[in-house]
XYZ file of C-alpha atoms in Angstrom:
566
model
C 139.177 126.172 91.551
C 139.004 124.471 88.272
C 135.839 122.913 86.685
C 137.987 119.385 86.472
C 139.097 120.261 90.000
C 135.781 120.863 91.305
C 134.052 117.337 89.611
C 136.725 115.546 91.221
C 135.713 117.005 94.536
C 132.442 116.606 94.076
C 132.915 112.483 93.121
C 134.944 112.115 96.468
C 132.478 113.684 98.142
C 129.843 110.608 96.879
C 131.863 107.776 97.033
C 131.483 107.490 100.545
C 127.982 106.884 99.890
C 128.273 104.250 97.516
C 130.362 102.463 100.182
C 128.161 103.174 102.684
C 124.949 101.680 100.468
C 127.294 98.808 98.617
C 125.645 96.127 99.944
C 122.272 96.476 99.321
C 123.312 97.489 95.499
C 124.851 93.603 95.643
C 121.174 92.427 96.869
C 119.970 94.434 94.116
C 121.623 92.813 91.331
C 121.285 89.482 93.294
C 117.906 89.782 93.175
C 117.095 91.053 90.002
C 119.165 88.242 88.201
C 117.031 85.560 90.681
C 113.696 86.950 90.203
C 112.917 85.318 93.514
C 111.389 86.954 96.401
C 113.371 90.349 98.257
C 112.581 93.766 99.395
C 114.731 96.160 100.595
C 112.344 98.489 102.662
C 109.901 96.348 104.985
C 105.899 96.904 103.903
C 104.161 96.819 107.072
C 104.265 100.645 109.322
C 104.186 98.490 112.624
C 106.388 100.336 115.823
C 108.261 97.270 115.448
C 109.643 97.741 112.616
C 109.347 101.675 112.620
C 109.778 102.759 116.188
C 107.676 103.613 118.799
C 107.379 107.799 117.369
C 107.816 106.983 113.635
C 104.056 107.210 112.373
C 103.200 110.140 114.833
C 106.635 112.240 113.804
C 106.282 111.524 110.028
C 102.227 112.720 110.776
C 103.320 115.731 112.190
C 105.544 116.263 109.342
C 103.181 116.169 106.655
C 100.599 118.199 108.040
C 103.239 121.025 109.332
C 103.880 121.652 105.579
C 100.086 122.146 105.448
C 98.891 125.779 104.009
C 102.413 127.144 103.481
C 104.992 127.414 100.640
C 106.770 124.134 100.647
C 110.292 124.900 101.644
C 112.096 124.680 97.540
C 114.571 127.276 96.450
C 115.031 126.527 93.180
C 116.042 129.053 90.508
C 113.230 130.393 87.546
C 110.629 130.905 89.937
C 107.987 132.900 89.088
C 105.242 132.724 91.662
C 103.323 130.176 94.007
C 100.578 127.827 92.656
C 98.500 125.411 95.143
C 96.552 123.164 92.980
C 95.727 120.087 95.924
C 92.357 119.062 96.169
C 92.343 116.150 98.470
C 89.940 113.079 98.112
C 89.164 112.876 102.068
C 88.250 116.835 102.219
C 91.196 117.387 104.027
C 92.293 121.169 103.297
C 95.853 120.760 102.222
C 96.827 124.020 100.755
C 100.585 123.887 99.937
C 101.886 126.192 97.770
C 104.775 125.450 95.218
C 107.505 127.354 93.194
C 105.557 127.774 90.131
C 109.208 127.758 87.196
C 109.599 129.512 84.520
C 110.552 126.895 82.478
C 113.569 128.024 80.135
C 115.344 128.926 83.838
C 114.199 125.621 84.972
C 115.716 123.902 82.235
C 119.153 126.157 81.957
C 120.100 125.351 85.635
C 119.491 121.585 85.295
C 121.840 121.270 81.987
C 124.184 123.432 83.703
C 125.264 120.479 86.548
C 125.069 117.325 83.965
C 129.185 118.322 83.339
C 130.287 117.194 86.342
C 127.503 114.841 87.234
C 128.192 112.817 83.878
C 132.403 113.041 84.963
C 131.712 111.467 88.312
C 131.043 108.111 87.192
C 128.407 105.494 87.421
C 129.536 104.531 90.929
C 129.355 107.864 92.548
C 126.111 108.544 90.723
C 124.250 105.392 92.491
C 125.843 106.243 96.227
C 123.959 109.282 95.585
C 120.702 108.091 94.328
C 120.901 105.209 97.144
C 121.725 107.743 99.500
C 118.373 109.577 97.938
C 116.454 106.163 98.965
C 118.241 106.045 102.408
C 116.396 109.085 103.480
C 113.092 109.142 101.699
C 113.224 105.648 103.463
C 113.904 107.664 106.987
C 110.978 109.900 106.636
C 108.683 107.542 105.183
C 105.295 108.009 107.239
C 105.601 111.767 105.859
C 105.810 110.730 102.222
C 102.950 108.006 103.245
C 100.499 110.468 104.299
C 101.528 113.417 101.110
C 100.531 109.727 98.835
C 96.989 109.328 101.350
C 95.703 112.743 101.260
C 96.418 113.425 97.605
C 95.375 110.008 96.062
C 92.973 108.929 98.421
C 94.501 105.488 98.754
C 93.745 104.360 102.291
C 97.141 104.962 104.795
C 98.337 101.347 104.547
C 98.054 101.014 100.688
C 99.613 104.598 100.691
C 102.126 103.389 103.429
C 102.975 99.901 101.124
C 102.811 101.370 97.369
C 103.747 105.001 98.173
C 106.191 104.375 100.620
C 108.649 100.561 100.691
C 107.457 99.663 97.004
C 108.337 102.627 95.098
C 111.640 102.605 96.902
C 111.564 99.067 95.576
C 111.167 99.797 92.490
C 113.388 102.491 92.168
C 116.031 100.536 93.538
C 115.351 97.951 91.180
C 116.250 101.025 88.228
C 119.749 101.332 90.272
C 120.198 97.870 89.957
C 119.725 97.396 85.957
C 120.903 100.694 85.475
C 124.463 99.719 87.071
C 124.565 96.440 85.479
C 124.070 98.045 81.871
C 126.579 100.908 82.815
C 129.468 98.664 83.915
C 128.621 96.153 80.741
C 131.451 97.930 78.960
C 135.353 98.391 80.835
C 136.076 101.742 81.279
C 139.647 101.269 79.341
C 140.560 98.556 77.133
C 144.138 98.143 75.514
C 143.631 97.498 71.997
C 146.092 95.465 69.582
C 146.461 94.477 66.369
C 149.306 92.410 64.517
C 150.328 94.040 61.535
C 152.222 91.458 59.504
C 155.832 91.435 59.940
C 155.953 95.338 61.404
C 155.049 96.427 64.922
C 150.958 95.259 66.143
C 149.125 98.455 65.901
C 148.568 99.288 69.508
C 145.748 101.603 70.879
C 144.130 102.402 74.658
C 140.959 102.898 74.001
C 138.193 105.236 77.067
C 134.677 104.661 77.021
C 132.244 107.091 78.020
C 128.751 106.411 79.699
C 127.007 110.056 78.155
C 123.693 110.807 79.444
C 120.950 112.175 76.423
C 120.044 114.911 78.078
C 117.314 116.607 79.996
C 114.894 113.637 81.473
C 111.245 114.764 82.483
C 108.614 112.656 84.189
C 105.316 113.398 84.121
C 103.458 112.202 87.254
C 100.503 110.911 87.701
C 97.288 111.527 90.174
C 97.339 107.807 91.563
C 100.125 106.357 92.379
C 102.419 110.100 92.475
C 105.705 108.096 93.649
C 105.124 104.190 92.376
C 104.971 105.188 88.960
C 107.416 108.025 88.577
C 110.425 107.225 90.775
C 111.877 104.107 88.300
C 112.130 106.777 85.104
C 113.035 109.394 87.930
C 116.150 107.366 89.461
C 116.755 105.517 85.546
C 117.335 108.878 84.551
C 119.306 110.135 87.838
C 121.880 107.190 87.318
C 122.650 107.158 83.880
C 123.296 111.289 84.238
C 120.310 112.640 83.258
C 119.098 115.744 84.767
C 115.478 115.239 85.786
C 112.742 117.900 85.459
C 109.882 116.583 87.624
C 106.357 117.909 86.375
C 104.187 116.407 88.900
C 99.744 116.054 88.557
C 98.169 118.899 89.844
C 95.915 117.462 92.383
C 98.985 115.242 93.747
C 102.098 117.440 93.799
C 103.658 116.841 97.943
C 104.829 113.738 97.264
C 107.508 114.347 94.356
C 107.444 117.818 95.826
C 108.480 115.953 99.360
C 111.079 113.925 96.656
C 112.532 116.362 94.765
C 113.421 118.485 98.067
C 115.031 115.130 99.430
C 117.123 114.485 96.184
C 118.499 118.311 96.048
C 119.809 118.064 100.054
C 121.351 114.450 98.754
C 123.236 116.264 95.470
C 124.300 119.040 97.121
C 125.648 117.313 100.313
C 127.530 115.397 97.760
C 129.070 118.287 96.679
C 126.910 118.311 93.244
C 124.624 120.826 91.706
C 121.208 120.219 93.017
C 119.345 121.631 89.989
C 120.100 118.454 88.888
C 116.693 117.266 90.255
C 113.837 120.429 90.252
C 110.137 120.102 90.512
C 108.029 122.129 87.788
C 104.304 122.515 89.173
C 101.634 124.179 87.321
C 97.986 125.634 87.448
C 95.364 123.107 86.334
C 95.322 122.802 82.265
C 98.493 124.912 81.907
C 99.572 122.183 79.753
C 103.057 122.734 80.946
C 104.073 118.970 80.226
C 103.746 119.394 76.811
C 105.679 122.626 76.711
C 108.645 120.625 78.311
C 108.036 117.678 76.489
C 108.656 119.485 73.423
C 111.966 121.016 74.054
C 114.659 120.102 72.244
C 116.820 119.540 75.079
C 114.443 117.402 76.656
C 115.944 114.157 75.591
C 113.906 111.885 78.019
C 110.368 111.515 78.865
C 108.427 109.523 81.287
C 104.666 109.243 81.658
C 101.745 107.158 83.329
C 98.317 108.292 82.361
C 95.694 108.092 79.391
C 96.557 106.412 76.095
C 95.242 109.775 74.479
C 98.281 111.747 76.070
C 100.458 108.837 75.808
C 99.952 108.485 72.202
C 100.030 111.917 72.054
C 103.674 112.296 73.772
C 104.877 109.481 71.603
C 103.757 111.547 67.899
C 105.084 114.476 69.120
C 107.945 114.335 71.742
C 110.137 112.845 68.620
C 113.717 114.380 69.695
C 113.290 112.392 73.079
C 113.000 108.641 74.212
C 109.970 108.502 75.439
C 107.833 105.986 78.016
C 104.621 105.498 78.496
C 102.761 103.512 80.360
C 99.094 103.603 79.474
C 95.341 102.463 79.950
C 94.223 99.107 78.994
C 91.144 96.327 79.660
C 92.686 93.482 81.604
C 90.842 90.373 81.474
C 89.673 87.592 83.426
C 89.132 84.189 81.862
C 87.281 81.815 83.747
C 86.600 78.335 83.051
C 85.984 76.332 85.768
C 87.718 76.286 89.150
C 88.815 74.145 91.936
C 88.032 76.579 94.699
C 84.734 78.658 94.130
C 85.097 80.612 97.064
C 88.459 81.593 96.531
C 88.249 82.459 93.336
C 85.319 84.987 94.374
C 87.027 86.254 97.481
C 90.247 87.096 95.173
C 88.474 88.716 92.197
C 86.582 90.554 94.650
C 89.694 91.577 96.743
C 91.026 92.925 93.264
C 88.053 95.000 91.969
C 87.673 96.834 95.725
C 91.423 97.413 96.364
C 91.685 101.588 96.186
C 87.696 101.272 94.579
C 89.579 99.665 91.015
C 91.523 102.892 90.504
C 95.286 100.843 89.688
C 95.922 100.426 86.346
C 96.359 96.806 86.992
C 92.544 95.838 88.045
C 90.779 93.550 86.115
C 87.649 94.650 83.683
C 86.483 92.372 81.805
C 85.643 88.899 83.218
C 84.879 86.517 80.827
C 82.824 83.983 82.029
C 80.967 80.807 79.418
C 76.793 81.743 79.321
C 76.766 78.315 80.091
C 78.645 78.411 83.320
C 81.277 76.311 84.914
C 82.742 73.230 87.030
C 83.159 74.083 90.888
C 84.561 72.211 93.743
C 80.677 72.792 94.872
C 79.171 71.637 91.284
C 78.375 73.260 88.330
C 77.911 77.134 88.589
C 75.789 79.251 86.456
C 76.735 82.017 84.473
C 74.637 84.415 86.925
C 75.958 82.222 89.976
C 79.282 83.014 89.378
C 78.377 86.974 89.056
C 76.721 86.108 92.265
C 79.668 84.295 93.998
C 81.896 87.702 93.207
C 79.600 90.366 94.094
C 78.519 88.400 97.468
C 82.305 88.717 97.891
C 82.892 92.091 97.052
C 79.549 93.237 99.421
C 81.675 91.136 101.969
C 84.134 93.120 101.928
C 82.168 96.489 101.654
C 79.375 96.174 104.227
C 81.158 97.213 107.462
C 82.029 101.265 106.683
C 85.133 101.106 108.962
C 86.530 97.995 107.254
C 85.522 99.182 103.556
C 87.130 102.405 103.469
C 90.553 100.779 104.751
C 90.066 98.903 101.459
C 88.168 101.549 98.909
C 90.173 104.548 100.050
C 88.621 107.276 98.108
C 88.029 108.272 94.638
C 90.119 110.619 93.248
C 88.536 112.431 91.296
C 85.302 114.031 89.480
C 85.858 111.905 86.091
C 85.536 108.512 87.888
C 82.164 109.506 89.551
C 80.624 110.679 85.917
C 82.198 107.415 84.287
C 80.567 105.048 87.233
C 77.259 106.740 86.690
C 77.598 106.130 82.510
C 78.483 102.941 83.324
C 75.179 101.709 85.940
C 73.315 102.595 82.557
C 74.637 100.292 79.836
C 73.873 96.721 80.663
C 72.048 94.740 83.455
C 73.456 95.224 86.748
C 75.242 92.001 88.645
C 76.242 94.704 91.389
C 75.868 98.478 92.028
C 78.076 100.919 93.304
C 77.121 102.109 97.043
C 78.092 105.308 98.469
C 79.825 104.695 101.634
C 80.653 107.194 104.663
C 84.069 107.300 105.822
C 84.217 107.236 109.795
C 86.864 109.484 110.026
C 86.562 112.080 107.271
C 82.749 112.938 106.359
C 84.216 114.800 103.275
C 85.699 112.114 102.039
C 83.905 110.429 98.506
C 84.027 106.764 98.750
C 82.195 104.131 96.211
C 82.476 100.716 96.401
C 82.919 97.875 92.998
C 79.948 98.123 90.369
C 79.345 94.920 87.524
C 77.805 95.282 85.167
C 76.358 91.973 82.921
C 77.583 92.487 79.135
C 77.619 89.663 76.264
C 80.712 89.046 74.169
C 78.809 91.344 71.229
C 79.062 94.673 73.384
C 82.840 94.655 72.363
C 82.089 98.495 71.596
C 81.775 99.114 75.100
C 83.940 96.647 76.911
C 86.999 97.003 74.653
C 87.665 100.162 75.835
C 89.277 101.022 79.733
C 86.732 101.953 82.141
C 88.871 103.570 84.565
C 87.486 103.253 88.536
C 85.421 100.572 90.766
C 83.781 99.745 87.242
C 83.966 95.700 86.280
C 81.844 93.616 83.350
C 80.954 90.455 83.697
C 80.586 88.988 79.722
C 78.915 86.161 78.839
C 80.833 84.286 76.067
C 79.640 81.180 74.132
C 82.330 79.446 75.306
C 85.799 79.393 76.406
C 87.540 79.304 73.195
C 85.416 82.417 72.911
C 86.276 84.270 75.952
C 90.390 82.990 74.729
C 89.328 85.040 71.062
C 87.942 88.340 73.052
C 91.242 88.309 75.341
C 93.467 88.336 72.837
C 91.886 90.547 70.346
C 91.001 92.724 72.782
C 94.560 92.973 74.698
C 95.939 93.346 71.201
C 93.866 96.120 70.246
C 93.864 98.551 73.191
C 96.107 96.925 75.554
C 96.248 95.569 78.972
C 98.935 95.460 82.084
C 97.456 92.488 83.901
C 95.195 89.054 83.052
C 94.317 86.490 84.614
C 93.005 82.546 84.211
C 90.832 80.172 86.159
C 90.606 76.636 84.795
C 91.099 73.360 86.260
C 92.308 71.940 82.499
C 96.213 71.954 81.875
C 95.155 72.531 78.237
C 92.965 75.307 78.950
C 95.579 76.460 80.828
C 98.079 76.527 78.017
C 96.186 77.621 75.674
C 95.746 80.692 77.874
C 99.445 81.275 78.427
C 99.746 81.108 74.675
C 97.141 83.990 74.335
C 98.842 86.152 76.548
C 101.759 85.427 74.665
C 100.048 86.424 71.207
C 98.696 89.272 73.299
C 101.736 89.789 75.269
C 100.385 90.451 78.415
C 101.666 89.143 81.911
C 99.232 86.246 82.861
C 98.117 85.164 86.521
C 97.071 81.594 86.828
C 94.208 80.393 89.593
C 94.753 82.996 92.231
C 92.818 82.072 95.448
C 94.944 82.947 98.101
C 96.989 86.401 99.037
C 98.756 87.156 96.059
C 96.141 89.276 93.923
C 96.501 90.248 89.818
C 96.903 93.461 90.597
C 99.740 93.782 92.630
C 103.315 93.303 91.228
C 106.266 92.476 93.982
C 109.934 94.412 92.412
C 112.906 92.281 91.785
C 110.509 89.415 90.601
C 107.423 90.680 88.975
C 107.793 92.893 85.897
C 105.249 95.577 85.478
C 103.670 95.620 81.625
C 105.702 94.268 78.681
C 105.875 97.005 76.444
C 104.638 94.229 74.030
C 101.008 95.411 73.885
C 99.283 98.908 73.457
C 99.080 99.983 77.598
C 102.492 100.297 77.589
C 105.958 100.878 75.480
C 108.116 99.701 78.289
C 108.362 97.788 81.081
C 109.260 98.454 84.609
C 111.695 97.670 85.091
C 114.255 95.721 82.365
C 117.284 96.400 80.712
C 115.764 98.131 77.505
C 113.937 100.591 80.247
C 117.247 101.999 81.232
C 119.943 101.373 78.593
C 118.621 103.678 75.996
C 118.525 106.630 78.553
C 123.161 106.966 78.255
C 125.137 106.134 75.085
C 128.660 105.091 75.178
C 131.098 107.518 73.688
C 134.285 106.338 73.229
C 138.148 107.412 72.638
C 141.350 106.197 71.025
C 145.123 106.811 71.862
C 147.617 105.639 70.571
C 150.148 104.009 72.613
């Protein structure tokens, strides 16, 4: 059989898929062109949505790939690594294909051929198809995100599970609109005086760069890697997947998913491998390096970002990085739920999302409530009294604190109690159902707008400062110099003043950061909803992209064109 023989095969073989998955594509780009609210993959784990056995199979799942070698042939391998340390004490123990990385990165050019020939429709049946069945075992890839980022199950369920399909659906759906922005053929023609018009057909070419690799991350392992991972897929990009260490299952979990897609389609399933490593191996800057690594994704510290961004030069690369999203508040219509949402957002998984607010800026003087004027220390009172809310019940806390993820939080939090007065402190709580588990609730800490040294820089984990500025025109100067010096993903405004509240949108603006304006209710700062929300700007220092956009995915295909005469 013939290579040209073969890719056909193999594109028959997927088109069945993109039929199959055609309609929710059309949501897709309905959606994303609306902004308005849709999700493809319902949120909530209930047996009504689920089925009766869902959670309990999808359990049962997870934990029989507990203390084995997680079931990956993939070629390059050189030996096993298990590098899992789980938050809740759990003893996970999977071991994975540790690659030899020049093998690794041979076998994935090898299928781009005939995965760049089948064409942009065949390539998103697959990667739907991908979604389809990551979709179908969901409760398993819930509980790999639990036990390896310590998010509690439901936030694992939500972010790990519906909204990272979300969002990597919401890739597919740019992706295919900037792929199918330019005809496949066009007749060309030219008059030419008095003579013949100079006529031409003329081919374009969606070309993938290369070699994509994306670097996960310890948090959020499948919210923050699957839109480069499917961006990549789509436009024909091999993907080498170097998952964190300490939270490997889940892309593992993805990557064996993707491979059984490709190569049901009839397609090379090197196409998608996963690349785990020892701790400090530093294998993602080997790959990152390569010259036939053409894409890079990453979530993690600005040190590695900025580091990835000097020196992976032959690749496009994306980074999303840390930042010190604000607060503003100047005066509110709704004390209480003001302080019941700010609290919400500094306990959700113990402040360990890259969107939770830091610095709240609040005027020494205080401000105008529905219940009066507020101090400066009342309003650090109204927040903490919410946050303790929240925290004081052990069963209830933990469903909201998960655990913390690692060592480097726990030394940062106890830094932190030292530098300023405390407004709340950080209490050790024990989780009812796993007595290893390490669980901290929200400490504040009471700055003034001169300890810029210490609050302009991320503080990542349940670590918030309240800052007492001389006014709000002051706390609007500290947001956006701040934001525009080291960056921020989220902010957030409470004012009962139209110009105040201007005047903020026109900071964030200058800062360009997304801004959130009197949140009260159920819709916090730091979550984002796909198809409507977009996650960082790539306008400020956290982040050179956004997720997701057009710019995220055009630049990963070029269009290569030919000319005939005719």
């Amino acid at each position: 059989m013939t290579q040209a023989t073969t890719q056909a095969s193999a594109g028959a073989t997927a088109r069945p898929f993109f039929e199959q998955h055609r309609e929710i594509l059309k949501r897709a780009l309905q959606a994303i062109a609306e902004r308005s609210y849709w999700s493809a993959y319902p949120e909530s784990p209930s047996p009504k949505v689920y089925g009766e056995g869902a959670a309990a199979e999808g359990e049962a799942a997870f934990r029989a790939l507990l203390g084995k070698d997680f079931p990956l042939d993939q070629p390059g391998t050189t030996g096993w690594v298990a590098s899992e340390s789980s938050p809740f004490g759990v003893e996970l123990g999977v071991r994975y294909p540790h690659p030899d990385v020049d093998a690794l990165v041979a076998a994935a050019q090898a299928g781009m051929p005939a995965w760049r020939d089948a064409g942009p429709q065949a390539r998103v049946g697959v990667c739907l198809e991908i979604l389809h069945r990551l979709h179908r075992n969901i409760f398993e890839l819930a509980n790999a995100v639990q036990f390896t980022s310590g998010q509690a199950f439901v936030m694992a369920f939500q972010a790990g599970g519906p909204h990272a399909l979300d969002r990597a659906l919401e890739a597919l759906a740019y992706a295919y609109a900037e792929m199918t922005r330019t005809p496949t053929k066009a007749d060309w023609e030219k008059p030419a005086g008095k003579g013949e018009p100079l006529r031409m057909t003329k081919t374009f070419h969606v070309v993938p760069r290369g070699v994509a690799l994306v670097i996960g991350c310890n948090t959020f392992p499948t919210w923050n890697s699957y839109p480069g991972l499917f961006a990549s897929l789509v436009t024909g990009n091999p993907v080498v997947v170097k998952p964190h260490p300490r939270a490997v299952l889940p892309l593992a979990i993805t990557v064996r998913t993707a491979r059984e897609v490709l190569a049901d389609a009839g397609f090379d399933p090197n196409l998608v491998t996963l690349a785990a490593e020892e701790p400090g191996e530093g294998m993602a800057s080997v790959l990152a390096t390569r010259p036939d690594v053409r894409i890079v994704d990453f979530t993690g510290s600005t040190e590695y970002g900025e580091w990835l961004e000097a020196n992976a030069r032959q690749a496009a690369v994306y980074t999303e990085k840390s930042g010190v999203n604000a607060i503003i508040v100047d005066s509110t219509d709704d004390f209480a739920g003001m302080c019941r949402n700010v609290g919400f957002s500094l306990t959700l998984y113990s402040g360990q999302m890259c969107t939770t607010p830091q610095n709240i800026l609040v005027p020494s003087s205080g401000i105008a409530t529905d219940e009066g004027h507020k101090s400066f220390d009342e309003v650090g009172a109204g927040i903490a009294g919410a946050v303790s809310k929240l925290t004081q019940d052990p069963g209830r806390a933990v469903e909201l604190t998960g655990a913390i993820v690692n060592a480097g939080v726990l030394q940062r939090l106890d830094r932190a109690r030292g530098i300023g007065e405390l407004v709340l402190d950080s209490q050790a709580v024990a989780h009812p159902a796993f007595a290893d588990a390490v669980v901290r609730t929200p400490l504040v800490v009471k700055l003034g707008a001169a300890d810029e040294a210490t609050y302009g820089s991320e503080w990542f984990g349940p670590i918030s400062f309240l800052i007492a500025t001389g006014s709000t025109e002051e706390s609007l100067d500290v947001f956006r110099r701040t934001i525009s010096a080291k960056g921020a993903l989220t902010a957030s405004v409470y004012s009962t003043d139209e110009k105040v509240l201007d005047a903020a949108e026109q900071a964030a603006l200058d800062a360009g950061v997304h801004l959130s304006c009197n949140l009260t209710g159920g819709v916090f700062v730091n979550q984002s909803a796909a198809f409507s929300d977009f996650h960082a700007t790539g306008a400020n220092p956290a982040a050179n992209a956004s997720l997701t956009d057009g710019a995220y995915v055009a630049n990963r295909f070029r269009i290569v064109q030919s000319r005939r005469h005719r």
